[in-house]
Short mmCIF file of C-alpha atoms in Angstrom, two decimals:
data_model
loop_
_atom_site.label_atom_id
_atom_site.label_comp_id
_atom_site.label_asym_id
_atom_site.label_seq_id
_atom_site.Cartn_x
_atom_site.Cartn_y
_atom_site.Cartn_z
CA MET A 1 0.03 0.00 0.00
CA SER A 2 1.32 3.49 -0.85
CA PRO A 3 2.01 5.91 1.92
CA ILE A 4 -0.51 8.38 0.43
CA LEU A 5 -3.30 5.85 0.51
CA VAL A 6 -2.41 4.94 4.13
CA PHE A 7 -2.47 8.66 5.04
CA GLY A 8 -5.87 8.97 3.42
CA VAL A 9 -7.26 6.03 5.37
CA ILE A 10 -5.91 7.39 8.70
CA ALA A 11 -7.15 10.92 7.99
CA GLY A 12 -10.57 9.76 6.92
CA TYR A 13 -10.93 7.55 9.99
CA PHE A 14 -10.00 10.30 12.41
CA ALA A 15 -12.28 12.76 10.60
CA LEU A 16 -15.16 10.38 11.41
CA LEU A 17 -14.11 10.20 15.03
CA LEU A 18 -14.05 14.03 15.27
CA VAL A 19 -17.51 14.29 13.80
CA ILE A 20 -18.81 11.84 16.40
CA SER A 21 -16.95 13.70 19.17
CA HIS A 22 -18.49 17.03 18.07
CA TYR A 23 -22.08 15.74 18.27
CA THR A 24 -21.62 13.73 21.52
CA SER A 25 -19.85 16.45 23.51
CA LYS A 26 -22.31 19.26 23.17
CA GLN A 27 -23.11 20.74 26.57
CA ALA A 28 -20.78 18.14 28.17
CA ASP A 29 -19.86 18.42 31.74
CA ASN A 30 -18.07 16.24 34.32
CA ASN A 31 -21.09 13.92 34.55
CA THR A 32 -21.01 13.54 30.77
CA PHE A 33 -17.31 12.79 30.86
CA PHE A 34 -17.46 10.26 33.72
CA THR A 35 -20.85 8.55 33.29
CA ALA A 36 -22.39 9.80 29.99
CA ASN A 37 -25.18 11.10 32.27
CA ARG A 38 -26.16 7.32 32.57
CA GLN A 39 -28.21 7.66 29.35
CA SER A 40 -26.33 5.26 26.97
CA PRO A 41 -28.59 2.75 25.14
CA TRP A 42 -27.63 -0.67 26.37
CA PHE A 43 -27.48 -2.25 22.84
CA LEU A 44 -25.04 0.55 21.72
CA VAL A 45 -22.72 -0.24 24.65
CA ALA A 46 -22.95 -3.95 24.02
CA TYR A 47 -22.09 -3.68 20.33
CA GLY A 48 -19.22 -1.19 20.98
CA MET A 49 -17.64 -3.26 23.74
CA VAL A 50 -16.85 -6.01 21.25
CA GLY A 51 -14.42 -3.70 19.48
CA ALA A 52 -12.97 -2.53 22.79
CA THR A 53 -12.46 -6.14 23.98
CA LEU A 54 -10.87 -7.33 20.72
CA SER A 55 -7.56 -5.39 21.16
CA GLY A 56 -5.09 -4.90 18.36
CA VAL A 57 -2.99 -7.78 19.72
CA THR A 58 -6.03 -10.05 19.57
CA PHE A 59 -7.03 -8.84 16.16
CA ILE A 60 -3.62 -10.03 14.79
CA SER A 61 -2.68 -12.84 17.12
CA VAL A 62 -5.86 -15.03 17.28
CA PRO A 63 -5.94 -15.94 13.59
CA GLY A 64 -2.21 -16.58 13.52
CA GLU A 65 -2.22 -18.61 16.78
CA VAL A 66 -4.54 -21.15 15.16
CA GLY A 67 -1.38 -22.60 13.51
CA ASN A 68 0.14 -23.21 16.94
CA SER A 69 -2.73 -24.17 19.23
CA ASN A 70 -5.71 -24.83 16.92
CA TRP A 71 -8.98 -23.60 18.32
CA THR A 72 -8.03 -24.22 21.92
CA TYR A 73 -8.33 -20.49 22.54
CA LEU A 74 -12.11 -21.03 22.44
CA GLN A 75 -11.86 -22.87 25.76
CA PHE A 76 -10.63 -19.65 27.29
CA VAL A 77 -13.56 -17.73 25.71
CA MET A 78 -15.99 -20.26 27.10
CA GLY A 79 -14.65 -19.37 30.51
CA ASN A 80 -15.04 -15.67 29.53
CA MET A 81 -18.81 -16.33 29.14
CA VAL A 82 -19.09 -17.62 32.74
CA GLY A 83 -17.02 -14.61 33.90
CA TYR A 84 -19.36 -12.19 32.19
CA THR A 85 -22.34 -13.91 33.83
CA VAL A 86 -20.74 -13.34 37.27
CA ILE A 87 -20.19 -9.66 36.33
CA ALA A 88 -23.81 -9.30 35.24
CA LEU A 89 -25.39 -10.99 38.25
CA VAL A 90 -22.95 -10.01 41.07
CA LEU A 91 -20.91 -6.92 40.27
CA ILE A 92 -23.37 -4.89 38.20
CA PRO A 93 -26.13 -4.95 40.86
CA LEU A 94 -23.56 -4.01 43.52
CA PHE A 95 -22.11 -1.05 41.58
CA TYR A 96 -25.50 0.29 40.65
CA LYS A 97 -26.84 -0.09 44.21
CA LEU A 98 -23.95 2.01 45.49
CA LYS A 99 -24.33 4.50 42.59
CA LEU A 100 -20.55 4.45 41.90
CA ILE A 101 -18.68 6.53 39.41
CA SER A 102 -15.42 4.77 40.09
CA ILE A 103 -15.81 1.10 41.00
CA TYR A 104 -12.95 1.44 43.58
CA GLU A 105 -15.21 3.54 45.78
CA TYR A 106 -16.57 0.23 46.98
CA LEU A 107 -13.22 -0.56 48.67
CA LYS A 108 -13.59 2.63 50.82
CA ASP A 109 -17.03 1.56 52.04
CA ARG A 110 -15.96 -2.01 52.67
CA PHE A 111 -12.44 -1.63 54.14
CA GLY A 112 -11.35 1.97 54.47
CA GLN A 113 -9.53 4.83 52.87
CA ASN A 114 -6.17 3.03 52.53
CA SER A 115 -7.74 0.14 50.75
CA TYR A 116 -9.56 2.54 48.44
CA TYR A 117 -6.33 4.38 47.46
CA THR A 118 -4.49 1.04 47.07
CA GLY A 119 -7.10 -0.36 44.68
CA ALA A 120 -7.20 2.82 42.61
CA THR A 121 -3.41 3.09 42.50
CA PHE A 122 -3.04 -0.52 41.30
CA PHE A 123 -5.49 0.23 38.52
CA LEU A 124 -3.76 3.47 37.58
CA ILE A 125 -0.34 1.70 37.32
CA SER A 126 -1.54 -1.37 35.39
CA GLN A 127 -3.78 0.64 33.07
CA THR A 128 -1.05 3.23 32.25
CA ILE A 129 1.40 0.48 31.32
CA GLY A 130 -1.09 -1.74 29.53
CA ALA A 131 -2.64 1.04 27.47
CA SER A 132 0.79 2.47 26.59
CA PHE A 133 1.98 -0.96 25.50
CA ARG A 134 -1.03 -1.48 23.20
CA LEU A 135 -0.72 2.08 21.74
CA PHE A 136 3.02 1.40 21.32
CA LEU A 137 2.24 -1.52 19.03
CA ALA A 138 -0.28 0.49 17.02
CA ALA A 139 2.26 3.33 16.63
CA LEU A 140 4.81 0.88 15.35
CA VAL A 141 2.39 -0.30 12.65
CA LEU A 142 1.69 3.31 11.59
CA GLN A 143 5.45 4.12 11.63
CA ILE A 144 6.13 1.22 9.19
CA ALA A 145 3.03 1.77 7.02
CA PHE A 146 3.38 5.57 6.61
CA PHE A 147 5.69 7.73 8.67
CA ASP A 148 8.96 5.89 7.76
CA ALA A 149 8.37 6.73 4.05
CA PHE A 150 8.73 10.45 4.92
CA GLY A 151 11.54 10.11 7.41
CA ILE A 152 9.39 11.14 10.37
CA PRO A 153 10.88 9.96 13.68
CA PHE A 154 8.95 7.58 15.91
CA TRP A 155 8.39 10.11 18.73
CA VAL A 156 6.52 12.37 16.36
CA THR A 157 4.34 9.45 15.25
CA VAL A 158 3.50 8.79 18.90
CA LEU A 159 2.86 12.45 19.59
CA ILE A 160 0.47 12.81 16.61
CA THR A 161 -1.35 9.62 17.52
CA ILE A 162 -1.86 10.35 21.17
CA ALA A 163 -2.79 13.99 20.47
CA LEU A 164 -5.47 12.90 18.02
CA ILE A 165 -6.89 10.58 20.76
CA TRP A 166 -6.93 13.42 23.27
CA ILE A 167 -8.68 15.80 20.83
CA TYR A 168 -11.71 13.56 20.34
CA THR A 169 -12.05 12.48 24.00
CA PHE A 170 -11.28 15.57 26.05
CA ARG A 171 -14.76 17.01 26.11
CA GLY A 172 -17.23 14.13 25.82
CA GLY A 173 -15.20 11.53 27.58
CA ILE A 174 -17.01 8.19 28.06
CA LYS A 175 -20.14 9.47 26.16
CA THR A 176 -18.04 9.97 23.00
CA ILE A 177 -16.25 6.63 23.45
CA VAL A 178 -19.52 4.66 23.71
CA TRP A 179 -20.35 5.98 20.21
CA THR A 180 -16.89 5.73 18.68
CA ASP A 181 -16.64 2.13 19.90
CA THR A 182 -19.49 1.18 17.62
CA LEU A 183 -17.48 2.54 14.64
CA GLN A 184 -14.45 0.67 15.75
CA THR A 185 -16.35 -2.64 16.25
CA THR A 186 -17.80 -2.27 12.65
CA PHE A 187 -14.33 -1.88 11.11
CA LEU A 188 -12.91 -4.82 13.10
CA LEU A 189 -15.64 -7.22 12.07
CA LEU A 190 -15.67 -5.83 8.48
CA ALA A 191 -11.93 -6.55 8.14
CA VAL A 192 -12.46 -10.20 9.07
CA VAL A 193 -15.51 -10.62 6.81
CA ILE A 194 -13.91 -9.01 3.75
CA SER A 195 -10.67 -11.07 4.28
CA ILE A 196 -12.83 -14.25 4.24
CA PHE A 197 -14.58 -12.99 1.09
CA MET A 198 -11.21 -12.40 -0.58
CA ILE A 199 -9.93 -15.94 0.30
CA VAL A 200 -13.18 -17.48 -1.01
CA ASP A 201 -12.89 -15.42 -4.28
CA GLN A 202 -9.19 -16.07 -4.92
CA MET A 203 -9.45 -19.80 -4.19
CA GLU A 204 -12.60 -20.04 -6.25
CA LEU A 205 -14.58 -21.64 -3.41
CA LYS A 206 -18.28 -21.69 -2.57
CA PHE A 207 -19.31 -20.51 0.89
CA THR A 208 -20.52 -24.00 1.57
CA ASP A 209 -16.95 -25.16 1.01
CA VAL A 210 -15.78 -22.72 3.72
CA PHE A 211 -17.77 -24.51 6.37
CA SER A 212 -16.46 -27.92 5.40
CA ILE A 213 -12.83 -26.70 5.18
CA VAL A 214 -12.99 -25.17 8.64
CA ALA A 215 -14.96 -28.11 10.18
CA ASN A 216 -12.66 -30.77 8.75
CA SER A 217 -9.33 -29.02 9.51
CA GLU A 218 -7.17 -30.43 12.22
CA MET A 219 -6.58 -26.79 13.24
CA SER A 220 -10.25 -26.60 14.30
CA THR A 221 -9.65 -28.90 17.36
CA ILE A 222 -11.16 -27.09 20.35
CA PHE A 223 -10.54 -29.24 23.45
CA ASP A 224 -7.25 -30.23 24.95
CA TRP A 225 -7.63 -32.81 27.75
CA ASN A 226 -3.83 -33.20 28.52
CA TRP A 227 -3.61 -31.67 32.04
CA ARG A 228 0.14 -31.01 31.58
CA SER A 229 -0.46 -28.87 28.46
CA ASN A 230 -0.55 -25.08 28.63
CA THR A 231 -3.81 -25.22 26.69
CA ALA A 232 -5.45 -27.89 28.93
CA PHE A 233 -9.24 -27.34 29.04
CA PHE A 234 -9.73 -26.87 32.80
CA LYS A 235 -6.68 -24.51 33.00
CA SER A 236 -7.88 -22.39 30.06
CA PHE A 237 -11.50 -22.50 31.15
CA LEU A 238 -10.81 -21.37 34.75
CA ALA A 239 -8.41 -18.73 33.52
CA GLY A 240 -11.10 -17.39 31.19
CA ILE A 241 -13.49 -17.03 34.13
CA PHE A 242 -11.24 -15.24 36.61
CA ILE A 243 -9.30 -13.17 34.10
CA THR A 244 -12.64 -11.79 32.84
CA ILE A 245 -13.84 -11.01 36.34
CA ALA A 246 -10.42 -9.34 37.28
CA MET A 247 -9.66 -7.53 33.98
CA ASN A 248 -13.20 -6.61 33.00
CA GLY A 249 -15.39 -6.60 36.06
CA LEU A 250 -12.82 -4.97 38.34
CA ASP A 251 -11.29 -2.67 35.71
CA GLN A 252 -12.57 0.87 35.64
CA ASN A 253 -11.79 1.06 31.93
CA VAL A 254 -14.33 -1.60 31.08
CA MET A 255 -16.94 -1.11 33.86
CA GLN A 256 -17.16 2.67 33.21
CA LYS A 257 -18.93 1.85 29.92
CA ASN A 258 -21.35 -0.60 31.59
CA LEU A 259 -22.19 2.01 34.27
CA THR A 260 -23.34 4.52 31.58
CA CYS A 261 -26.55 2.45 31.02
CA LYS A 262 -29.75 3.90 32.47
CA ASN A 263 -30.22 1.29 35.16
CA LYS A 264 -29.12 -2.14 36.44
CA GLY A 265 -31.40 -4.08 34.21
CA GLU A 266 -30.20 -2.43 31.03
CA ALA A 267 -26.55 -2.82 32.10
CA GLN A 268 -27.20 -6.59 32.63
CA LYS A 269 -28.78 -6.93 29.16
CA ASN A 270 -25.73 -5.11 27.71
CA ILE A 271 -23.37 -7.62 29.41
CA PHE A 272 -25.30 -10.73 28.31
CA TRP A 273 -25.76 -9.68 24.65
CA PHE A 274 -22.18 -8.34 24.42
CA SER A 275 -20.83 -11.69 25.62
CA ILE A 276 -22.84 -13.59 23.00
CA VAL A 277 -21.66 -11.29 20.16
CA PHE A 278 -18.10 -11.46 21.47
CA PHE A 279 -18.21 -15.33 21.45
CA PHE A 280 -19.35 -15.54 17.86
CA SER A 281 -16.88 -12.82 16.84
CA THR A 282 -14.14 -14.91 18.22
CA VAL A 283 -15.34 -17.96 16.31
CA LEU A 284 -15.16 -15.77 13.16
CA PHE A 285 -11.55 -14.90 13.94
CA LEU A 286 -10.63 -18.52 14.48
CA ALA A 287 -12.34 -19.52 11.24
CA LEU A 288 -10.35 -16.88 9.48
CA GLY A 289 -7.22 -18.37 10.99
CA VAL A 290 -7.81 -21.73 9.38
CA LEU A 291 -8.62 -20.13 6.00
CA LEU A 292 -5.42 -18.04 6.19
CA TYR A 293 -3.25 -21.10 6.60
CA LYS A 294 -5.23 -22.94 3.91
CA PHE A 295 -4.75 -19.99 1.48
CA ALA A 296 -1.00 -19.66 2.24
CA MET A 297 -0.33 -23.36 1.68
CA ASP A 298 -2.42 -23.52 -1.58
CA GLN A 299 -0.69 -20.43 -2.93
CA GLY A 300 2.78 -21.56 -1.90
CA ILE A 301 3.31 -18.63 0.37
CA ALA A 302 5.88 -19.24 3.13
CA ILE A 303 4.38 -19.16 6.61
CA PRO A 304 6.19 -16.43 8.62
CA GLN A 305 8.22 -17.55 11.65
CA ARG A 306 6.08 -15.33 13.91
CA THR A 307 2.50 -16.40 13.43
CA ASP A 308 1.39 -12.81 14.34
CA ASP A 309 2.77 -11.75 10.98
CA LEU A 310 0.60 -14.07 8.86
CA TYR A 311 -2.67 -12.06 8.76
CA PRO A 312 -0.88 -8.68 8.08
CA LEU A 313 1.24 -10.28 5.39
CA LEU A 314 -1.68 -11.74 3.49
CA ALA A 315 -4.11 -8.85 3.98
CA LEU A 316 -1.65 -6.16 2.91
CA ASN A 317 0.03 -8.02 0.07
CA HIS A 318 -2.25 -10.71 -1.35
CA PHE A 319 -5.92 -9.78 -0.77
CA GLY A 320 -6.12 -6.59 -2.80
CA ILE A 321 -6.45 -2.97 -1.95
CA LEU A 322 -9.86 -3.16 -0.40
CA ALA A 323 -8.88 -5.87 2.07
CA GLY A 324 -5.63 -3.99 2.81
CA VAL A 325 -7.48 -0.74 3.52
CA VAL A 326 -10.11 -2.43 5.78
CA PHE A 327 -7.36 -4.39 7.54
CA LEU A 328 -5.48 -1.17 8.29
CA LEU A 329 -8.71 0.37 9.53
CA GLY A 330 -9.27 -2.68 11.80
CA ILE A 331 -5.79 -2.40 13.23
CA ILE A 332 -6.24 1.32 14.02
CA ALA A 333 -9.74 0.73 15.38
CA ALA A 334 -8.61 -2.06 17.71
CA ALA A 335 -5.69 -0.15 19.03
CA PHE A 336 -7.46 3.18 19.55
CA SER A 337 -10.61 1.71 21.06
CA SER A 338 -8.35 0.42 23.85
CA ALA A 339 -6.28 3.61 24.18
CA ASP A 340 -9.09 6.10 24.17
CA SER A 341 -11.22 4.37 26.82
CA ALA A 342 -8.09 3.79 28.91
CA LEU A 343 -7.23 7.44 28.86
CA THR A 344 -10.75 8.41 29.86
CA ALA A 345 -10.78 5.71 32.67
CA LEU A 346 -7.45 6.90 34.03
CA THR A 347 -8.70 10.44 34.16
CA THR A 348 -11.92 9.35 35.87
CA SER A 349 -10.19 7.20 38.45
CA PHE A 350 -7.60 9.90 39.38
CA CYS A 351 -10.21 12.66 39.60
CA VAL A 352 -12.70 10.63 41.62
CA ASP A 353 -10.52 8.32 43.61
CA ILE A 354 -7.44 10.41 44.33
CA LEU A 355 -8.63 14.06 44.01
CA ASP A 356 -12.20 13.42 45.17
CA ILE A 357 -13.29 15.97 42.62
CA GLN A 358 -17.01 15.68 43.46
CA LYS A 359 -16.44 17.53 46.77
CA LYS A 360 -14.87 20.52 45.06
CA GLU A 361 -17.22 23.41 44.38
CA LYS A 362 -14.95 25.26 41.91
CA ASN A 363 -12.87 24.46 38.86
CA GLN A 364 -14.08 20.85 38.59
CA LYS A 365 -13.93 20.98 34.75
CA LYS A 366 -10.52 22.66 34.71
CA THR A 367 -9.13 20.03 37.14
CA ARG A 368 -10.46 17.18 34.98
CA LEU A 369 -8.94 18.80 31.87
CA LEU A 370 -5.56 19.13 33.52
CA VAL A 371 -5.62 15.47 34.73
CA HIS A 372 -6.59 14.38 31.16
CA ILE A 373 -3.62 16.28 29.66
CA GLY A 374 -1.34 14.90 32.42
CA PHE A 375 -2.19 11.23 31.63
CA THR A 376 -1.81 11.93 27.91
CA ILE A 377 1.70 13.18 28.55
CA LEU A 378 2.45 10.24 30.86
CA MET A 379 1.36 7.75 28.22
CA PHE A 380 3.47 9.49 25.65
CA LEU A 381 6.54 9.23 27.94
CA VAL A 382 5.94 5.57 28.70
CA ILE A 383 5.65 4.69 25.06
CA ILE A 384 8.91 6.57 24.33
CA ALA A 385 10.52 4.66 27.14
CA PHE A 386 9.30 1.36 25.59
CA ASN A 387 10.91 2.36 22.30
CA ALA A 388 14.16 3.45 23.94
CA VAL A 389 14.56 0.05 25.55
CA ASN A 390 14.31 -1.42 22.04
CA ASP A 391 13.98 -4.95 23.36
CA SER A 392 10.63 -6.71 22.72
CA SER A 393 11.26 -9.25 25.48
CA VAL A 394 11.84 -6.51 28.07
CA VAL A 395 8.70 -4.57 27.00
CA SER A 396 6.63 -7.76 27.07
CA ALA A 397 8.01 -8.56 30.53
CA VAL A 398 6.98 -5.07 31.81
CA PHE A 399 3.56 -5.60 30.35
CA LYS A 400 3.20 -9.01 31.99
CA VAL A 401 4.30 -7.61 35.33
CA ALA A 402 1.65 -4.93 35.02
CA GLY A 403 -0.88 -7.76 34.70
CA PHE A 404 0.08 -9.00 38.16
CA THR A 405 -1.54 -5.93 39.66
CA TYR A 406 -4.97 -7.31 38.91
CA GLY A 407 -4.39 -10.13 41.46
CA PRO A 408 -4.67 -7.82 44.48
CA LEU A 409 -7.74 -6.25 43.00
CA LEU A 410 -9.42 -9.63 42.57
CA GLY A 411 -8.43 -10.59 46.08
CA LEU A 412 -9.72 -7.43 47.63
CA PHE A 413 -13.09 -7.58 45.85
CA ALA A 414 -13.43 -11.41 46.47
CA TYR A 415 -12.69 -11.05 50.17
CA GLY A 416 -15.04 -8.12 50.49
CA LEU A 417 -17.93 -9.97 48.80
CA LEU A 418 -17.42 -13.44 50.38
CA SER A 419 -16.60 -12.32 53.84
CA LYS A 420 -18.08 -9.74 56.17
CA ASN A 421 -14.95 -9.57 58.35
CA PRO A 422 -13.24 -6.17 58.77
CA VAL A 423 -9.51 -5.79 58.29
CA ARG A 424 -6.82 -3.42 59.62
CA ASP A 425 -7.01 -0.96 56.79
CA LYS A 426 -3.52 0.53 57.36
CA TRP A 427 -1.92 -2.82 56.54
CA VAL A 428 -3.83 -3.42 53.27
CA PRO A 429 -1.32 -1.56 51.09
CA LEU A 430 1.49 -3.84 52.35
CA VAL A 431 -0.54 -6.95 51.64
CA CYS A 432 -1.32 -5.77 48.10
CA ILE A 433 2.29 -4.99 47.38
CA LEU A 434 3.69 -8.29 48.73
CA SER A 435 1.07 -10.44 46.81
CA PRO A 436 2.36 -9.62 43.23
CA VAL A 437 5.97 -9.74 44.45
CA ILE A 438 5.50 -13.26 45.82
CA SER A 439 3.62 -14.27 42.64
CA VAL A 440 6.36 -12.99 40.35
CA ILE A 441 8.93 -14.95 42.41
CA LEU A 442 6.77 -18.11 42.19
CA ASP A 443 6.17 -17.60 38.41
CA PHE A 444 9.90 -17.13 37.79
CA ASN A 445 10.99 -20.20 39.81
CA SER A 446 8.07 -22.54 39.21
CA GLU A 447 9.91 -24.96 36.84
CA THR A 448 12.66 -25.47 39.47
CA TRP A 449 10.46 -25.60 42.54
CA PHE A 450 7.48 -27.50 41.14
CA ARG A 451 9.06 -30.22 39.03
CA GLY A 452 8.84 -28.49 35.62
CA TYR A 453 5.39 -26.92 36.17
CA GLN A 454 4.90 -23.64 34.38
CA PHE A 455 2.26 -21.08 35.49
CA GLY A 456 -0.02 -19.74 32.85
CA PHE A 457 -3.04 -17.55 33.43
CA GLU A 458 -3.68 -19.26 36.65
CA ILE A 459 -0.97 -17.17 38.35
CA LEU A 460 -3.68 -14.50 38.66
CA LEU A 461 -5.61 -16.83 40.96
CA VAL A 462 -2.54 -17.58 42.96
CA ASN A 463 -1.94 -13.81 43.30
CA ALA A 464 -5.53 -13.22 44.46
CA ALA A 465 -5.37 -16.13 46.92
CA ILE A 466 -2.19 -14.72 48.47
CA THR A 467 -4.00 -11.35 48.81
CA MET A 468 -6.91 -13.01 50.55
CA VAL A 469 -4.62 -14.93 52.90
CA GLY A 470 -2.95 -11.63 53.70
CA LEU A 471 -6.26 -9.95 54.42
CA LEU A 472 -7.13 -12.84 56.72
CA ALA A 473 -3.89 -12.26 58.58
CA ILE A 474 -4.75 -8.67 59.22
CA TYR A 475 -8.28 -9.45 60.41
CA ARG A 476 -9.72 -7.01 62.83
CA SER A 477 -12.37 -8.10 65.28
CA LYS A 478 -15.74 -6.26 65.41
CA ALA A 479 -14.89 -5.25 68.96
CA GLU A 480 -11.68 -3.51 67.78
CA LYS A 481 -13.69 -1.86 65.03
CA ARG A 482 -16.22 -0.48 67.54
CA LEU A 483 -13.47 0.85 69.80
CA SER A 484 -11.73 2.65 66.92
CA GLU A 485 -15.00 4.28 65.91
#
């Protein structure tokens, strides 16, 4: 694809985002930015969340990973479905009952101020690193596809990218994102559908042939019953449940969208319908993966060493201009749907949880604007730091470590919901710091200490369990609580 065409695609896409931002941010205030005035149609949120959940990494990786692990990823997604059910039936009613803006306000009511700050801080750290990492990958794609051709340095690419995100989110916040997510979901799914059409056309197949190719392929094997395997069913299924609860139900970035619905019932409908659409979208991605490998083998195209490169290679070089354009739009949509909502969630959490902005009578909008600018600059600096390291293994390790911060959040909420026992609030930060440290040590030494066993996603459960044991250790009797009050 020529750089001029790439520029046209990017410019056109952002023009659409700016138009949506203009219409959704009229008469916007802090309530609009934080909660969309709780007026979002549930079906709009449900559809848009598909694009937000399918990150740029997923968009590229899932079809390519079919060559390594078949359809075993679907076991994980089955667990996701159970996790979303828990979110809909347990967490949504709780958050609506408490009328929360930030979900970490629950920790203040349940444990105390220190626990509240701890939960919010863990979210801020993990979300800043995670969102920056995903945007870093998107910026690399844009750098290769367009900016390199004009000799523009990477830091300028990042600056332009993150500035554009700030421009269309700084006024409308979550209200704008609920609407832009629908656009992003559409481009994601359109990219997959058009890619499948191109494969069918170039291989001169009928659509009935597609079903038989996918169904009869060895790559379409779903279940892995070998308990030692990294893709073993129960390991993947349980991981799908608890990662969904931790990284969706206990993540302000995701839950902020759910809390824009008018009431609990509509938010629950949103979750249930979103999870169904997400499941079938994943099946579509997996089916595309089988067809990509079939196409490459039939056309004599060498399979890249990194399976993540297979879909970009074919879409940009072998499927024609239309497929290439839509693929590029899908990549941009997936990356920015994660980054824009993360920036809004970070701003919301810091304003509500750290600054307690609701209690300020003056300059609330100015404060929110300054915080939004601050996190935009912070994400820019983190991305530049990732690039300066110039070592993908180091960057991936940092991203993985950031994932450990969800363990304490899962432990805090699980303990709060499953037990009525109070804790010594001043010791909660220490427990939540030690839990991921111990988990990282266990993960690093697991092969040596546990006869070759390697932790996968289940390290999150270990992390959460350590947190809960720590909270039990700092148990405070009800008599102590009454005396302190």
